[in-house]
Tab-separated table of N, CA and C in Angstrom:
chain	number	residue	atom	x	y	z
A	1	MET	N	-30.004	83.697	-124.922
A	1	MET	CA	-31.270	83.697	-125.614
A	1	MET	C	-31.092	83.270	-127.077
A	2	LYS	N	-30.005	83.730	-127.683
A	2	LYS	CA	-29.745	83.379	-129.075
A	2	LYS	C	-29.519	81.872	-129.211
A	3	THR	N	-28.830	81.270	-128.254
A	3	THR	CA	-28.568	79.835	-128.279
A	3	THR	C	-29.873	79.051	-128.164
A	4	VAL	N	-30.761	79.501	-127.312
A	4	VAL	CA	-32.048	78.827	-127.143
A	4	VAL	C	-32.859	78.912	-128.438
A	5	SER	N	-32.853	80.063	-129.075
A	5	SER	CA	-33.588	80.237	-130.332
A	5	SER	C	-33.043	79.317	-131.418
A	6	ILE	N	-31.737	79.204	-131.496
A	6	ILE	CA	-31.114	78.323	-132.485
A	6	ILE	C	-31.476	76.871	-132.193
A	7	PHE	N	-31.439	76.490	-130.934
A	7	PHE	CA	-31.783	75.129	-130.543
A	7	PHE	C	-33.237	74.814	-130.892
A	8	VAL	N	-34.140	75.720	-130.603
A	8	VAL	CA	-35.558	75.513	-130.903
A	8	VAL	C	-35.766	75.400	-132.415
A	9	ALA	N	-35.119	76.260	-133.175
A	9	ALA	CA	-35.243	76.215	-134.632
A	9	ALA	C	-34.701	74.897	-135.181
A	10	LEU	N	-33.568	74.453	-134.680
A	10	LEU	CA	-32.982	73.194	-135.125
A	10	LEU	C	-33.890	72.013	-134.770
A	11	ALA	N	-34.422	72.014	-133.569
A	11	ALA	CA	-35.327	70.944	-133.156
A	11	ALA	C	-36.573	70.922	-134.043
A	12	PHE	N	-37.091	72.083	-134.377
A	12	PHE	CA	-38.262	72.167	-135.252
A	12	PHE	C	-37.961	71.600	-136.635
A	13	VAL	N	-36.823	71.946	-137.185
A	13	VAL	CA	-36.439	71.453	-138.511
A	13	VAL	C	-36.300	69.934	-138.489
A	14	LEU	N	-35.636	69.401	-137.493
A	14	LEU	CA	-35.459	67.950	-137.403
A	14	LEU	C	-36.793	67.241	-137.228
A	15	PHE	N	-37.659	67.793	-136.408
A	15	PHE	CA	-38.978	67.203	-136.191
A	15	PHE	C	-39.805	67.257	-137.475
A	16	SER	N	-39.743	68.358	-138.201
A	16	SER	CA	-40.491	68.499	-139.453
A	16	SER	C	-40.028	67.483	-140.484
A	17	CYS	N	-38.739	67.249	-140.554
A	17	CYS	CA	-38.220	66.257	-141.499
A	17	CYS	C	-38.733	64.870	-141.158
A	18	GLU	N	-38.858	64.569	-139.909
A	18	GLU	CA	-39.317	63.257	-139.483
A	18	GLU	C	-40.789	63.055	-139.812
A	19	LEU	N	-41.578	64.114	-139.860
A	19	LEU	CA	-42.993	63.977	-140.161
A	19	LEU	C	-43.246	63.445	-141.565
A	20	THR	N	-42.371	63.722	-142.500
A	20	THR	CA	-42.564	63.225	-143.858
A	20	THR	C	-42.132	61.770	-143.990
A	21	ASN	N	-41.620	61.202	-142.935
A	21	ASN	CA	-41.102	59.843	-142.993
A	21	ASN	C	-42.074	58.835	-142.389
A	22	TYR	N	-43.356	59.175	-142.251
A	22	TYR	CA	-44.281	58.216	-141.665
A	22	TYR	C	-44.846	57.242	-142.678
A	23	VAL	N	-44.451	57.368	-143.923
A	23	VAL	CA	-44.785	56.341	-144.905
A	23	VAL	C	-43.756	55.240	-144.701
A	24	PRO	N	-44.187	54.066	-144.235
A	24	PRO	CA	-43.213	53.036	-143.859
A	24	PRO	C	-42.401	52.547	-145.050
A	25	PRO	N	-41.162	52.159	-144.799
A	25	PRO	CA	-40.355	51.580	-145.877
A	25	PRO	C	-40.940	50.226	-146.286
A	26	VAL	N	-40.688	49.845	-147.506
A	26	VAL	CA	-41.203	48.580	-148.035
A	26	VAL	C	-40.387	47.423	-147.477
A	27	THR	N	-41.084	46.400	-147.015
A	27	THR	CA	-40.436	45.200	-146.482
A	27	THR	C	-40.952	43.973	-147.236
A	28	PRO	N	-40.207	42.875	-147.211
A	28	PRO	CA	-40.688	41.646	-147.863
A	28	PRO	C	-42.029	41.167	-147.298
A	29	GLN	N	-42.299	41.441	-146.034
A	29	GLN	CA	-43.563	41.029	-145.428
A	29	GLN	C	-44.755	41.728	-146.086
A	30	MET	N	-44.543	42.937	-146.584
A	30	MET	CA	-45.631	43.664	-147.243
A	30	MET	C	-46.059	42.978	-148.536
A	31	ALA	N	-45.126	42.373	-149.223
A	31	ALA	CA	-45.439	41.697	-150.485
A	31	ALA	C	-46.326	40.481	-150.259
A	32	THR	N	-46.242	39.873	-149.097
A	32	THR	CA	-47.038	38.684	-148.807
A	32	THR	C	-48.237	38.985	-147.927
A	33	ALA	N	-48.425	40.230	-147.521
A	33	ALA	CA	-49.484	40.580	-146.579
A	33	ALA	C	-50.876	40.426	-147.179
A	34	ARG	N	-51.040	40.729	-148.453
A	34	ARG	CA	-52.359	40.652	-149.083
A	34	ARG	C	-52.468	39.360	-149.880
A	35	SER	N	-53.296	38.461	-149.425
A	35	SER	CA	-53.467	37.213	-150.165
A	35	SER	C	-54.320	37.467	-151.401
A	36	GLY	N	-54.010	36.751	-152.457
A	36	GLY	CA	-54.776	36.878	-153.684
A	36	GLY	C	-54.293	37.968	-154.615
A	37	GLN	N	-53.283	38.705	-154.235
A	37	GLN	CA	-52.742	39.749	-155.097
A	37	GLN	C	-51.287	39.451	-155.399
A	38	GLN	N	-50.920	39.629	-156.649
A	38	GLN	CA	-49.533	39.480	-157.048
A	38	GLN	C	-48.840	40.830	-156.891
A	39	VAL	N	-48.016	40.953	-155.905
A	39	VAL	CA	-47.293	42.197	-155.656
A	39	VAL	C	-45.834	41.842	-155.417
A	40	ASP	N	-44.952	42.515	-156.126
A	40	ASP	CA	-43.535	42.281	-155.887
A	40	ASP	C	-42.919	43.507	-155.206
A	41	LEU	N	-41.744	43.297	-154.657
A	41	LEU	CA	-41.082	44.365	-153.909
A	41	LEU	C	-40.752	45.564	-154.784
A	42	VAL	N	-40.398	45.326	-156.032
A	42	VAL	CA	-40.059	46.433	-156.930
A	42	VAL	C	-41.270	47.342	-157.116
A	43	MET	N	-42.439	46.736	-157.335
A	43	MET	CA	-43.654	47.532	-157.522
A	43	MET	C	-44.025	48.275	-156.239
A	44	LEU	N	-43.873	47.618	-155.099
A	44	LEU	CA	-44.167	48.285	-153.829
A	44	LEU	C	-43.236	49.471	-153.600
A	45	ARG	N	-41.968	49.297	-153.891
A	45	ARG	CA	-41.012	50.402	-153.719
A	45	ARG	C	-41.323	51.550	-154.678
A	46	GLU	N	-41.656	51.214	-155.911
A	46	GLU	CA	-42.006	52.244	-156.892
A	46	GLU	C	-43.268	52.990	-156.452
A	47	GLY	N	-44.254	52.247	-155.964
A	47	GLY	CA	-45.484	52.868	-155.481
A	47	GLY	C	-45.242	53.784	-154.301
A	48	ARG	N	-44.384	53.371	-153.384
A	48	ARG	CA	-44.065	54.213	-152.234
A	48	ARG	C	-43.379	55.496	-152.685
A	49	THR	N	-42.426	55.367	-153.604
A	49	THR	CA	-41.710	56.540	-154.106
A	49	THR	C	-42.670	57.503	-154.794
A	50	LEU	N	-43.543	56.971	-155.643
A	50	LEU	CA	-44.526	57.820	-156.309
A	50	LEU	C	-45.450	58.487	-155.299
A	51	PHE	N	-45.912	57.728	-154.321
A	51	PHE	CA	-46.811	58.265	-153.298
A	51	PHE	C	-46.149	59.418	-152.553
A	52	VAL	N	-44.928	59.207	-152.128
A	52	VAL	CA	-44.228	60.223	-151.341
A	52	VAL	C	-43.922	61.464	-152.174
A	53	HIS	N	-43.510	61.290	-153.413
A	53	HIS	CA	-43.072	62.437	-154.210
A	53	HIS	C	-44.170	63.091	-155.036
A	54	ARG	N	-45.116	62.332	-155.544
A	54	ARG	CA	-46.136	62.924	-156.413
A	54	ARG	C	-47.323	63.463	-155.623
A	55	CYS	N	-47.754	62.754	-154.600
A	55	CYS	CA	-48.938	63.194	-153.856
A	55	CYS	C	-48.678	64.500	-153.111
A	56	ILE	N	-47.464	64.698	-152.689
A	56	ILE	CA	-47.135	65.893	-151.919
A	56	ILE	C	-47.057	67.139	-152.805
A	57	GLU	N	-47.124	66.965	-154.122
A	57	GLU	CA	-47.119	68.122	-155.011
A	57	GLU	C	-48.382	68.964	-154.841
A	58	CYS	N	-49.492	68.335	-154.458
A	58	CYS	CA	-50.765	69.057	-154.321
A	58	CYS	C	-51.205	69.247	-152.869
A	59	HIS	N	-50.799	68.368	-151.982
A	59	HIS	CA	-51.263	68.434	-150.594
A	59	HIS	C	-50.284	67.669	-149.706
A	60	THR	N	-50.480	67.783	-148.411
A	60	THR	CA	-49.642	67.013	-147.492
A	60	THR	C	-49.994	65.535	-147.632
A	61	LEU	N	-49.077	64.699	-147.256
A	61	LEU	CA	-49.329	63.266	-147.351
A	61	LEU	C	-50.394	62.857	-146.344
A	62	PRO	N	-51.365	62.075	-146.784
A	62	PRO	CA	-52.377	61.611	-145.837
A	62	PRO	C	-51.785	60.542	-144.922
A	63	VAL	N	-52.344	60.456	-143.754
A	63	VAL	CA	-51.918	59.420	-142.816
A	63	VAL	C	-52.467	58.091	-143.341
A	64	LEU	N	-51.576	57.157	-143.594
A	64	LEU	CA	-51.958	55.909	-144.255
A	64	LEU	C	-53.029	55.132	-143.508
A	65	TRP	N	-52.935	55.051	-142.216
A	65	TRP	CA	-53.846	54.215	-141.444
A	65	TRP	C	-55.194	54.899	-141.209
A	66	ARG	N	-55.351	56.123	-141.688
A	66	ARG	CA	-56.634	56.818	-141.555
A	66	ARG	C	-57.692	56.192	-142.477
A	67	TYR	N	-57.254	55.567	-143.550
A	67	TYR	CA	-58.158	54.977	-144.535
A	67	TYR	C	-57.964	53.468	-144.572
A	68	SER	N	-59.034	52.772	-144.906
A	68	SER	CA	-58.931	51.314	-144.997
A	68	SER	C	-58.267	50.924	-146.318
A	69	THR	N	-57.848	49.692	-146.396
A	69	THR	CA	-57.227	49.178	-147.613
A	69	THR	C	-58.188	49.276	-148.793
A	70	ASP	N	-59.463	49.095	-148.536
A	70	ASP	CA	-60.462	49.178	-149.604
A	70	ASP	C	-60.692	50.609	-150.085
A	71	ASP	N	-60.381	51.605	-149.256
A	71	ASP	CA	-60.570	53.014	-149.638
A	71	ASP	C	-59.523	53.496	-150.638
A	72	TRP	N	-58.311	52.975	-150.558
A	72	TRP	CA	-57.191	53.523	-151.325
A	72	TRP	C	-57.362	53.480	-152.841
A	73	PRO	N	-57.872	52.413	-153.442
A	73	PRO	CA	-58.029	52.456	-154.905
A	73	PRO	C	-58.907	53.617	-155.375
A	74	ASN	N	-60.008	53.879	-154.667
A	74	ASN	CA	-60.878	54.999	-155.040
A	74	ASN	C	-60.193	56.339	-154.824
A	75	ILE	N	-59.438	56.459	-153.752
A	75	ILE	CA	-58.720	57.705	-153.475
A	75	ILE	C	-57.696	57.968	-154.571
A	76	VAL	N	-56.918	56.953	-154.900
A	76	VAL	CA	-55.885	57.119	-155.934
A	76	VAL	C	-56.528	57.416	-157.285
A	77	ASP	N	-57.594	56.701	-157.624
A	77	ASP	CA	-58.270	56.949	-158.902
A	77	ASP	C	-58.799	58.376	-158.993
A	78	SER	N	-59.379	58.864	-157.907
A	78	SER	CA	-59.962	60.208	-157.950
A	78	SER	C	-58.905	61.299	-158.085
A	79	MET	N	-57.708	61.053	-157.615
A	79	MET	CA	-56.661	62.071	-157.664
A	79	MET	C	-55.666	61.869	-158.800
A	80	SER	N	-55.687	60.719	-159.425
A	80	SER	CA	-54.669	60.414	-160.436
A	80	SER	C	-54.751	61.327	-161.654
A	81	HIS	N	-55.930	61.774	-162.007
A	81	HIS	CA	-56.065	62.652	-163.175
A	81	HIS	C	-55.440	64.014	-162.908
A	82	ARG	N	-55.664	64.535	-161.709
A	82	ARG	CA	-55.066	65.827	-161.355
A	82	ARG	C	-53.556	65.732	-161.245
A	83	ALA	N	-53.066	64.564	-160.868
A	83	ALA	CA	-51.620	64.372	-160.720
A	83	ALA	C	-50.972	63.917	-162.027
A	84	SER	N	-51.772	63.750	-163.061
A	84	SER	CA	-51.280	63.283	-164.368
A	84	SER	C	-50.508	61.972	-164.248
A	85	LEU	N	-51.062	61.056	-163.470
A	85	LEU	CA	-50.425	59.749	-163.306
A	85	LEU	C	-50.760	58.851	-164.491
A	86	LYS	N	-49.770	58.149	-164.958
A	86	LYS	CA	-49.982	57.142	-165.993
A	86	LYS	C	-50.656	55.938	-165.339
A	87	PRO	N	-51.356	55.113	-166.112
A	87	PRO	CA	-52.010	53.936	-165.525
A	87	PRO	C	-51.050	53.040	-164.734
A	88	ALA	N	-49.829	52.860	-165.220
A	88	ALA	CA	-48.860	52.023	-164.496
A	88	ALA	C	-48.476	52.659	-163.162
A	89	ASP	N	-48.354	53.987	-163.140
A	89	ASP	CA	-48.043	54.682	-161.887
A	89	ASP	C	-49.198	54.547	-160.902
A	90	ARG	N	-50.415	54.678	-161.410
A	90	ARG	CA	-51.602	54.557	-160.556
A	90	ARG	C	-51.667	53.166	-159.940
A	91	GLU	N	-51.373	52.145	-160.734
A	91	GLU	CA	-51.377	50.774	-160.221
A	91	GLU	C	-50.289	50.571	-159.172
A	92	ALA	N	-49.143	51.174	-159.379
A	92	ALA	CA	-48.040	51.026	-158.419
A	92	ALA	C	-48.403	51.657	-157.080
A	93	ILE	N	-49.055	52.805	-157.132
A	93	ILE	CA	-49.454	53.470	-155.886
A	93	ILE	C	-50.536	52.657	-155.220
């Protein structure tokens, strides 16, 4: 019984760690995905890092595909003041 409990606890921990990893890693294809916008990989990586580390300070990370691309600027703007984000950080996210 003790072995089963340890196994279940370990499986839960591993599964929980994986849940925070649903923010996809930045790829070169992401930089070219939006036409008309100048986005470089460095800014995308910085934005991902800020999103993962700063947004989780107040709440769980939202599921990215739940909102449209047009929704995100308003979402970030509305929360940036509470997160004390600098304008450059807000733009990166």
